[in-house]
Short mmCIF file of C-alpha atoms in Angstrom, two decimals:
data_model
loop_
_atom_site.label_atom_id
_atom_site.label_comp_id
_atom_site.label_asym_id
_atom_site.label_seq_id
_atom_site.Cartn_x
_atom_site.Cartn_y
_atom_site.Cartn_z
CA MET A 1 82.72 91.18 17.63
CA THR A 2 79.57 90.01 20.24
CA ARG A 3 78.77 90.09 24.02
CA ARG A 4 76.38 87.64 25.61
CA MET A 5 74.13 89.18 28.14
CA ASP A 6 70.84 87.41 29.92
CA GLY A 7 69.60 86.07 26.18
CA PRO A 8 71.40 85.55 22.72
CA GLU A 9 74.53 87.15 21.84
CA THR A 10 74.15 90.59 20.29
CA LYS A 11 76.45 92.61 18.17
CA ASP A 12 78.20 95.44 19.70
CA ASP A 13 77.98 99.21 18.09
CA PHE A 14 79.86 102.13 18.81
CA ALA A 15 77.19 103.57 20.85
CA GLY A 16 76.57 100.59 23.19
CA VAL A 17 80.16 100.21 23.64
CA VAL A 18 80.78 104.00 24.85
CA ALA A 19 77.41 103.10 27.55
CA ARG A 20 79.06 99.94 28.35
CA LEU A 21 82.39 102.22 29.32
CA ALA A 22 80.26 105.09 30.89
CA ALA A 23 78.85 102.39 33.39
CA ALA A 24 82.20 101.02 34.12
CA GLN A 25 83.79 104.19 34.35
CA LYS A 26 86.11 104.52 37.68
CA SER A 27 85.51 107.15 40.69
CA ARG A 28 87.35 110.27 39.94
CA ALA A 29 90.04 111.43 42.35
CA PRO A 30 88.88 113.90 44.80
CA GLY A 31 89.66 117.60 43.27
CA ALA A 32 91.10 116.09 40.11
CA PRO A 33 91.79 119.13 37.48
CA GLY A 34 88.89 119.38 35.15
CA TYR A 35 90.54 119.08 31.95
CA SER A 36 91.05 115.48 32.87
CA ILE A 37 88.05 114.73 33.99
CA TYR A 38 85.49 116.87 31.84
CA VAL A 39 87.27 116.67 28.24
CA ASN A 40 89.82 114.17 28.46
CA ARG A 41 88.20 111.18 29.83
CA PRO A 42 85.08 111.37 27.54
CA ILE A 43 87.17 111.70 24.44
CA GLY A 44 89.20 108.62 25.81
CA ARG A 45 85.80 106.94 26.18
CA LEU A 46 85.42 107.54 22.63
CA LEU A 47 88.43 106.28 21.92
CA ALA A 48 88.71 103.12 23.90
CA ALA A 49 85.26 102.21 22.08
CA ALA A 50 86.96 102.61 19.14
CA ALA A 51 89.83 100.52 20.36
CA TYR A 52 87.41 97.85 21.58
CA LEU A 53 85.55 97.23 18.30
CA ALA A 54 89.16 97.30 16.14
CA GLY A 55 90.00 94.27 18.86
CA LEU A 56 92.87 96.16 19.99
CA THR A 57 94.65 95.32 23.50
CA PRO A 58 95.13 98.21 26.23
CA ASN A 59 98.91 97.74 26.08
CA ALA A 60 98.39 98.55 22.27
CA VAL A 61 96.33 101.33 23.21
CA THR A 62 98.98 102.51 25.80
CA ALA A 63 101.99 102.26 22.91
CA THR A 64 99.49 104.26 20.34
CA SER A 65 99.73 107.08 22.89
CA ALA A 66 103.40 106.96 23.48
CA VAL A 67 104.03 107.28 19.89
CA PHE A 68 101.56 110.52 19.68
CA THR A 69 103.27 111.75 22.54
CA PHE A 70 107.00 111.38 22.05
CA SER A 71 106.43 112.43 18.40
CA ALA A 72 105.29 115.62 20.02
CA ILE A 73 108.53 115.73 22.08
CA VAL A 74 110.79 114.90 19.39
CA MET A 75 109.31 117.87 17.31
CA ILE A 76 109.76 120.14 20.19
CA ALA A 77 113.19 119.41 20.75
CA ILE A 78 114.12 119.55 16.72
CA ALA A 79 111.84 120.99 14.48
CA PRO A 80 111.60 125.01 12.94
CA LEU A 81 109.37 126.92 15.11
CA THR A 82 106.45 127.92 13.11
CA PRO A 83 102.91 128.33 14.12
CA LEU A 84 101.95 125.03 12.02
CA THR A 85 104.44 123.34 14.05
CA GLY A 86 103.13 124.27 17.48
CA ILE A 87 99.66 123.16 16.14
CA ALA A 88 101.32 120.09 15.35
CA ILE A 89 102.66 119.45 18.73
CA GLY A 90 99.87 120.61 20.52
CA LEU A 91 97.38 117.97 18.92
CA LEU A 92 99.61 115.29 18.96
CA LEU A 93 100.05 115.64 22.53
CA ILE A 94 96.00 115.82 23.24
CA VAL A 95 95.33 112.90 21.07
CA GLY A 96 98.19 111.29 23.14
CA TYR A 97 96.60 112.31 26.42
CA ALA A 98 93.10 111.13 25.36
CA LEU A 99 95.03 107.61 24.64
CA ASP A 100 96.55 107.53 27.73
CA SER A 101 93.04 107.81 29.36
CA ALA A 102 91.28 105.02 26.81
CA ASP A 103 94.15 102.59 27.81
CA GLY A 104 92.66 102.18 31.18
CA GLN A 105 89.14 102.53 29.97
CA LEU A 106 89.61 99.65 27.41
CA ALA A 107 91.31 97.33 30.34
CA ARG A 108 88.23 97.83 32.72
CA LEU A 109 85.67 97.21 30.11
CA ARG A 110 87.57 94.04 28.76
CA GLY A 111 87.45 93.16 32.75
CA GLY A 112 90.50 94.54 34.24
CA GLY A 113 93.73 95.71 33.46
CA SER A 114 96.99 93.39 34.30
CA ALA A 115 99.72 94.41 36.44
CA ALA A 116 102.16 94.56 33.78
CA GLY A 117 99.84 96.68 31.49
CA GLU A 118 99.80 99.13 34.62
CA TRP A 119 103.28 99.32 35.02
CA LEU A 120 103.84 99.95 31.07
CA ASP A 121 101.36 103.02 31.72
CA HIS A 122 103.01 104.15 34.48
CA VAL A 123 106.64 103.93 32.87
CA VAL A 124 105.49 105.56 29.78
CA ASP A 125 103.81 108.35 31.98
CA ALA A 126 107.34 109.22 33.71
CA ALA A 127 109.30 109.09 30.76
CA LYS A 128 106.80 111.49 28.91
CA ILE A 129 106.46 113.80 31.98
CA SER A 130 110.37 114.49 32.22
CA SER A 131 111.22 114.57 28.78
CA LEU A 132 108.52 116.87 27.69
CA HIS A 133 110.30 119.85 29.65
CA LEU A 134 114.04 118.79 28.56
CA ALA A 135 112.64 118.99 25.05
CA VAL A 136 111.44 122.49 25.86
CA LEU A 137 114.52 122.97 27.13
CA ILE A 138 116.68 121.99 24.63
CA SER A 139 114.12 124.13 22.37
CA TRP A 140 114.96 127.18 24.48
CA HIS A 141 118.37 127.09 24.33
CA ASP A 142 119.21 126.12 20.58
CA ARG A 143 116.24 128.14 18.77
CA ILE A 144 115.18 130.94 20.96
CA GLU A 145 116.68 134.14 21.93
CA LEU A 146 115.26 134.66 25.50
CA PRO A 147 115.48 137.64 27.53
CA SER A 148 117.18 136.20 29.97
CA GLU A 149 119.15 132.74 30.11
CA LEU A 150 117.57 132.51 33.80
CA LEU A 151 114.57 131.34 31.99
CA LEU A 152 116.34 128.31 31.05
CA LEU A 153 115.79 127.29 34.63
CA VAL A 154 111.94 127.17 34.28
CA PRO A 155 112.05 123.94 31.85
CA ILE A 156 114.59 122.16 34.27
CA GLY A 157 111.97 123.51 37.64
CA PHE A 158 109.07 122.21 35.57
CA ALA A 159 110.56 118.65 35.16
CA ILE A 160 111.72 118.41 38.70
CA VAL A 161 108.26 119.41 40.13
CA ALA A 162 106.11 117.65 37.51
CA ALA A 163 108.24 114.46 38.19
CA VAL A 164 108.02 114.68 41.85
CA LEU A 165 104.08 115.35 41.60
CA PHE A 166 103.49 112.24 39.50
CA PHE A 167 105.40 109.79 41.89
CA ALA A 168 104.01 111.28 45.14
CA MET A 169 100.45 111.07 43.45
CA ILE A 170 101.19 107.29 42.52
CA ILE A 171 102.63 106.53 46.32
CA ASN A 172 99.70 108.24 47.82
CA ASP A 173 97.18 105.70 46.06
CA PHE A 174 99.84 103.03 46.90
CA LEU A 175 99.52 103.67 50.25
CA ARG A 176 96.09 104.50 50.86
CA ALA A 177 95.22 101.30 49.04
CA ARG A 178 97.38 99.25 51.20
CA ASP A 179 95.79 100.89 54.23
CA GLY A 180 92.21 100.15 52.71
CA ARG A 181 91.59 104.03 52.14
CA ASP A 182 89.36 104.93 49.09
CA SER A 183 92.05 107.25 47.79
CA HIS A 184 88.77 108.14 44.82
CA ALA A 185 86.59 109.43 47.47
CA ARG A 186 84.79 112.64 46.17
CA PRO A 187 84.67 114.89 48.87
CA ALA A 188 82.28 118.35 49.12
CA GLY A 189 83.51 121.18 46.79
CA SER A 190 85.32 118.81 44.56
CA GLY A 191 83.83 120.21 41.52
CA ILE A 192 85.04 123.74 42.09
CA ARG A 193 88.55 122.30 43.41
CA SER A 194 88.40 120.98 39.69
CA LEU A 195 88.04 123.96 38.13
CA LEU A 196 90.51 125.91 40.10
CA LEU A 197 93.38 123.20 39.63
CA LEU A 198 93.12 123.13 35.75
CA PRO A 199 96.48 125.19 35.65
CA THR A 200 98.26 122.23 36.86
CA ASP A 201 96.15 120.20 34.55
CA TYR A 202 98.52 117.72 32.15
CA GLY A 203 96.07 118.47 29.48
CA ILE A 204 95.75 122.22 29.93
CA LEU A 205 99.60 121.73 28.97
CA CYS A 206 99.02 120.12 25.93
CA ILE A 207 96.64 122.99 24.81
CA ALA A 208 99.29 125.33 25.92
CA PHE A 209 101.86 123.63 23.40
CA LEU A 210 99.36 124.79 20.59
CA LEU A 211 101.27 128.23 20.68
CA PHE A 212 104.87 126.38 20.70
CA GLY A 213 105.65 127.83 17.55
CA VAL A 214 104.96 131.23 18.43
CA PRO A 215 107.29 132.10 21.26
CA ALA A 216 106.07 135.47 22.13
CA VAL A 217 103.04 134.00 23.54
CA PHE A 218 104.37 130.57 24.53
CA VAL A 219 107.20 131.21 26.72
CA PRO A 220 105.09 133.68 29.33
CA VAL A 221 102.21 131.04 29.32
CA TYR A 222 104.71 128.14 29.82
CA VAL A 223 106.41 130.45 32.78
CA LEU A 224 102.85 131.13 34.10
CA LEU A 225 101.77 127.13 34.31
CA PHE A 226 105.43 126.41 35.87
CA ALA A 227 104.53 128.79 38.64
CA ALA A 228 100.97 127.55 39.19
CA ASN A 229 102.61 124.23 39.59
CA ALA A 230 105.33 124.75 41.82
CA ALA A 231 102.78 126.60 44.22
CA PHE A 232 100.49 123.49 43.67
CA ALA A 233 103.87 121.36 44.89
CA LEU A 234 104.41 123.81 47.80
CA LEU A 235 101.11 123.48 49.10
CA ALA A 236 99.91 119.54 48.38
CA LEU A 237 103.06 117.92 49.37
CA PRO A 238 103.19 118.80 53.14
CA LYS A 239 99.45 118.39 53.41
CA TRP A 240 99.93 114.63 51.67
CA PHE A 241 102.49 114.29 54.05
CA ARG A 242 100.60 114.75 57.23
CA GLU A 243 97.63 112.51 55.27
CA ILE A 244 99.83 109.29 55.13
CA GLY A 245 101.21 110.01 58.25
CA ARG A 246 97.97 109.75 59.83
CA THR A 247 96.51 107.03 58.04
CA SER A 248 99.82 104.91 58.77
CA ARG A 249 99.29 104.99 62.42
#
């Protein structure tokens, strides 16, 4: 595969593609969670470079991401609970999330993604966000003796909170773009905010699933992550509502 600069064509190599991806990187959302910015995006950049050199399209990378993620979700719902199962689930989710970053980076490297590609990416994200927690519900109901059946409300609540936050962030970007505002402007202190928001980061949730095969550890970790996400939603949703109200005047 070659690229034309000001002179003759030169052959792409992996390091060169990674450098071009870094240069084409979009600005990060203000205060976006730290794992997604400092870990997942760089890993996604390496995967995007490999996909580019292999001649894959962004949609093919999205589909590959879905295969990894939904394989993990099926395992959560039906696989036996063992430490090795948990590690396999966590790794599948981590790779799936990195590929989810890679598809957008690959699209930008190729000159910009299509509306259909963006639609596909968001639909896959919406499906995984809810089904992941519903799979946890199935597993807890069928294979774990919980101290209280009320804990079954946690994955239900997590599915609701995750879906609402995902939709809210998507509609935030849409409305701000419609009003000509930069939704990715970086405010002061956003680096600290990124670290504080780590418990709400989907990547941290993926890492937590490495412990899925040890319920005595995973259950309290999952409950704490749900509490953090629910608290974030209670604080963020009214704030976003006020901000959108001001921009639409």
